[in-house]
């Protein structure tokens, strides 16, 4: 196993990774908008109390996702600015930890969003 020191890591790779995350967050934000629009369409045709309660539940989850996406986008943009400012070929331990934290949060966001989208679509498919 090759161990890399902080000096061996390239800030360019972290910048590239971060910009990839920004594109993913834009996509997830768009997907979330599609889900909210689909919910609104379904509400035009369904008004049972049980369905309305479940619709409100999903609407709240979609709003929470929007907020989390916005927070992540902010954190990633800050990281890109930090990486760009320190573009001298060296990264400090704080930046490495921040990148790993963001990587974990992005992985969680992607998995959790996919689960929410699948659950919502499954619910709609079995509700009518």
PDB file of C-alpha atoms in Angstrom:
ATOM      1  CA  UNK A   1       0.000   0.000   0.000  1.00  0.00           C
ATOM      2  CA  UNK A   2       1.283   3.405  -0.953  1.00  0.00           C
ATOM      3  CA  UNK A   3       0.896   6.060   1.690  1.00  0.00           C
ATOM      4  CA  UNK A   4       0.718   9.636   0.543  1.00  0.00           C
ATOM      5  CA  UNK A   5       1.836  12.596   2.528  1.00  0.00           C
ATOM      6  CA  UNK A   6      -0.109  15.821   2.515  1.00  0.00           C
ATOM      7  CA  UNK A   7       2.496  17.373   0.222  1.00  0.00           C
ATOM      8  CA  UNK A   8       1.957  14.649  -2.392  1.00  0.00           C
ATOM      9  CA  UNK A   9      -1.747  15.348  -2.788  1.00  0.00           C
ATOM     10  CA  UNK A  10      -2.765  17.701  -5.544  1.00  0.00           C
ATOM     11  CA  UNK A  11      -5.199  20.523  -4.835  1.00  0.00           C
ATOM     12  CA  UNK A  12      -6.319  20.301  -8.482  1.00  0.00           C
ATOM     13  CA  UNK A  13      -7.880  16.901  -7.798  1.00  0.00           C
ATOM     14  CA  UNK A  14      -9.824  18.207  -4.815  1.00  0.00           C
ATOM     15  CA  UNK A  15     -10.993  21.205  -6.849  1.00  0.00           C
ATOM     16  CA  UNK A  16     -12.131  18.875  -9.631  1.00  0.00           C
ATOM     17  CA  UNK A  17     -13.899  16.626  -7.127  1.00  0.00           C
ATOM     18  CA  UNK A  18     -15.616  19.619  -5.548  1.00  0.00           C
ATOM     19  CA  UNK A  19     -16.802  20.974  -8.874  1.00  0.00           C
ATOM     20  CA  UNK A  20     -18.194  17.543  -9.698  1.00  0.00           C
ATOM     21  CA  UNK A  21     -20.140  17.710  -6.436  1.00  0.00           C
ATOM     22  CA  UNK A  22     -21.530  21.103  -7.410  1.00  0.00           C
ATOM     23  CA  UNK A  23     -22.846  19.647 -10.673  1.00  0.00           C
ATOM     24  CA  UNK A  24     -24.392  16.751  -8.756  1.00  0.00           C
ATOM     25  CA  UNK A  25     -26.037  19.142  -6.297  1.00  0.00           C
ATOM     26  CA  UNK A  26     -27.499  21.137  -9.186  1.00  0.00           C
ATOM     27  CA  UNK A  27     -28.910  17.919 -10.620  1.00  0.00           C
ATOM     28  CA  UNK A  28     -30.370  16.844  -7.264  1.00  0.00           C
ATOM     29  CA  UNK A  29     -31.968  20.266  -6.833  1.00  0.00           C
ATOM     30  CA  UNK A  30     -33.601  19.907 -10.251  1.00  0.00           C
ATOM     31  CA  UNK A  31     -34.759  16.378  -9.452  1.00  0.00           C
ATOM     32  CA  UNK A  32     -36.230  17.594  -6.177  1.00  0.00           C
ATOM     33  CA  UNK A  33     -38.161  20.260  -8.093  1.00  0.00           C
ATOM     34  CA  UNK A  34     -39.510  17.556 -10.424  1.00  0.00           C
ATOM     35  CA  UNK A  35     -40.675  15.535  -7.410  1.00  0.00           C
ATOM     36  CA  UNK A  36     -42.400  18.553  -5.866  1.00  0.00           C
ATOM     37  CA  UNK A  37     -44.110  19.302  -9.174  1.00  0.00           C
ATOM     38  CA  UNK A  38     -45.253  15.690  -9.462  1.00  0.00           C
ATOM     39  CA  UNK A  39     -46.672  15.892  -5.948  1.00  0.00           C
ATOM     40  CA  UNK A  40     -48.596  19.042  -6.906  1.00  0.00           C
ATOM     41  CA  UNK A  41     -49.980  17.301 -10.013  1.00  0.00           C
ATOM     42  CA  UNK A  42     -51.183  14.331  -7.976  1.00  0.00           C
ATOM     43  CA  UNK A  43     -52.775  16.605  -5.382  1.00  0.00           C
ATOM     44  CA  UNK A  44     -54.947  18.055  -8.135  1.00  0.00           C
ATOM     45  CA  UNK A  45     -56.598  14.619  -8.487  1.00  0.00           C
ATOM     46  CA  UNK A  46     -56.454  13.152  -5.002  1.00  0.00           C
ATOM     47  CA  UNK A  47     -57.760  14.734  -1.821  1.00  0.00           C
ATOM     48  CA  UNK A  48     -58.382  11.980   0.724  1.00  0.00           C
ATOM     49  CA  UNK A  49     -57.246  12.825   4.253  1.00  0.00           C
ATOM     50  CA  UNK A  50     -54.792   9.917   4.295  1.00  0.00           C
ATOM     51  CA  UNK A  51     -53.244  10.980   1.006  1.00  0.00           C
ATOM     52  CA  UNK A  52     -53.051  14.634   2.089  1.00  0.00           C
ATOM     53  CA  UNK A  53     -51.220  13.627   5.260  1.00  0.00           C
ATOM     54  CA  UNK A  54     -48.722  11.572   3.274  1.00  0.00           C
ATOM     55  CA  UNK A  55     -48.358  14.359   0.708  1.00  0.00           C
ATOM     56  CA  UNK A  56     -47.530  16.819   3.477  1.00  0.00           C
ATOM     57  CA  UNK A  57     -44.943  14.369   4.813  1.00  0.00           C
ATOM     58  CA  UNK A  58     -43.244  14.137   1.407  1.00  0.00           C
ATOM     59  CA  UNK A  59     -43.468  17.900   0.874  1.00  0.00           C
ATOM     60  CA  UNK A  60     -41.641  18.428   4.176  1.00  0.00           C
ATOM     61  CA  UNK A  61     -38.958  15.917   3.179  1.00  0.00           C
ATOM     62  CA  UNK A  62     -38.492  17.679  -0.171  1.00  0.00           C
ATOM     63  CA  UNK A  63     -38.106  21.033   1.596  1.00  0.00           C
ATOM     64  CA  UNK A  64     -35.538  19.552   3.971  1.00  0.00           C
ATOM     65  CA  UNK A  65     -33.631  18.140   0.993  1.00  0.00           C
ATOM     66  CA  UNK A  66     -33.601  21.568  -0.666  1.00  0.00           C
ATOM     67  CA  UNK A  67     -32.145  23.097   2.486  1.00  0.00           C
ATOM     68  CA  UNK A  68     -29.501  20.372   2.819  1.00  0.00           C
ATOM     69  CA  UNK A  69     -28.554  20.760  -0.850  1.00  0.00           C
ATOM     70  CA  UNK A  70     -28.180  24.523  -0.372  1.00  0.00           C
ATOM     71  CA  UNK A  71     -26.020  24.048   2.730  1.00  0.00           C
ATOM     72  CA  UNK A  72     -23.822  21.509   0.972  1.00  0.00           C
ATOM     73  CA  UNK A  73     -23.465  23.775  -2.066  1.00  0.00           C
ATOM     74  CA  UNK A  74     -22.319  26.584   0.227  1.00  0.00           C
ATOM     75  CA  UNK A  75     -19.805  24.333   2.018  1.00  0.00           C
ATOM     76  CA  UNK A  76     -18.425  22.987  -1.261  1.00  0.00           C
ATOM     77  CA  UNK A  77     -18.068  26.500  -2.685  1.00  0.00           C
ATOM     78  CA  UNK A  78     -16.159  27.568   0.425  1.00  0.00           C
ATOM     79  CA  UNK A  79     -13.892  24.543   0.024  1.00  0.00           C
ATOM     80  CA  UNK A  80     -13.232  25.374  -3.637  1.00  0.00           C
ATOM     81  CA  UNK A  81     -12.336  28.943  -2.654  1.00  0.00           C
ATOM     82  CA  UNK A  82      -9.985  27.668   0.053  1.00  0.00           C
ATOM     83  CA  UNK A  83      -8.353  25.199  -2.300  1.00  0.00           C
ATOM     84  CA  UNK A  84      -7.950  27.810  -5.014  1.00  0.00           C
ATOM     85  CA  UNK A  85      -6.430  30.296  -2.557  1.00  0.00           C
ATOM     86  CA  UNK A  86      -3.882  27.697  -1.423  1.00  0.00           C
ATOM     87  CA  UNK A  87      -3.028  26.581  -4.916  1.00  0.00           C
ATOM     88  CA  UNK A  88       0.651  26.250  -4.067  1.00  0.00           C
ATOM     89  CA  UNK A  89       0.649  22.470  -4.382  1.00  0.00           C
ATOM     90  CA  UNK A  90       0.272  21.820  -0.675  1.00  0.00           C
ATOM     91  CA  UNK A  91      -2.760  21.027   1.426  1.00  0.00           C
ATOM     92  CA  UNK A  92      -2.969  21.268   5.179  1.00  0.00           C
ATOM     93  CA  UNK A  93      -4.594  18.697   7.434  1.00  0.00           C
ATOM     94  CA  UNK A  94      -7.660  20.890   7.991  1.00  0.00           C
ATOM     95  CA  UNK A  95      -8.388  21.006   4.254  1.00  0.00           C
ATOM     96  CA  UNK A  96      -7.941  17.252   3.956  1.00  0.00           C
ATOM     97  CA  UNK A  97     -10.399  16.645   6.786  1.00  0.00           C
ATOM     98  CA  UNK A  98     -12.890  19.091   5.279  1.00  0.00           C
ATOM     99  CA  UNK A  99     -12.657  17.352   1.902  1.00  0.00           C
ATOM    100  CA  UNK A 100     -13.242  13.949   3.506  1.00  0.00           C
ATOM    101  CA  UNK A 101     -16.201  15.325   5.484  1.00  0.00           C
ATOM    102  CA  UNK A 102     -17.714  16.764   2.310  1.00  0.00           C
ATOM    103  CA  UNK A 103     -17.092  13.487   0.490  1.00  0.00           C
ATOM    104  CA  UNK A 104     -19.000  11.612   3.198  1.00  0.00           C
ATOM    105  CA  UNK A 105     -21.846  14.154   3.188  1.00  0.00           C
ATOM    106  CA  UNK A 106     -22.136  13.975  -0.601  1.00  0.00           C
ATOM    107  CA  UNK A 107     -22.237  10.191  -0.509  1.00  0.00           C
ATOM    108  CA  UNK A 108     -24.947  10.305   2.144  1.00  0.00           C
ATOM    109  CA  UNK A 109     -26.932  12.935   0.230  1.00  0.00           C
ATOM    110  CA  UNK A 110     -26.846  10.953  -2.988  1.00  0.00           C
ATOM    111  CA  UNK A 111     -27.945   7.707  -1.322  1.00  0.00           C
ATOM    112  CA  UNK A 112     -30.591   9.348   0.836  1.00  0.00           C
ATOM    113  CA  UNK A 113     -32.024  11.347  -2.059  1.00  0.00           C
ATOM    114  CA  UNK A 114     -32.261   8.230  -4.216  1.00  0.00           C
ATOM    115  CA  UNK A 115     -34.061   6.420  -1.409  1.00  0.00           C
ATOM    116  CA  UNK A 116     -36.512   9.308  -0.952  1.00  0.00           C
ATOM    117  CA  UNK A 117     -37.202   9.485  -4.695  1.00  0.00           C
ATOM    118  CA  UNK A 118     -37.761   5.719  -4.905  1.00  0.00           C
ATOM    119  CA  UNK A 119     -39.997   5.689  -1.819  1.00  0.00           C
ATOM    120  CA  UNK A 120     -42.067   8.571  -3.197  1.00  0.00           C
ATOM    121  CA  UNK A 121     -42.467   6.960  -6.613  1.00  0.00           C
ATOM    122  CA  UNK A 122     -43.333   3.623  -5.020  1.00  0.00           C
ATOM    123  CA  UNK A 123     -45.926   5.320  -2.826  1.00  0.00           C
ATOM    124  CA  UNK A 124     -47.543   7.038  -5.806  1.00  0.00           C
ATOM    125  CA  UNK A 125     -47.549   3.797  -7.802  1.00  0.00           C
ATOM    126  CA  UNK A 126     -49.371   1.917  -5.042  1.00  0.00           C
ATOM    127  CA  UNK A 127     -51.748   4.694  -3.936  1.00  0.00           C
ATOM    128  CA  UNK A 128     -54.046   4.755  -6.924  1.00  0.00           C
TER     129      UNK A 128
END
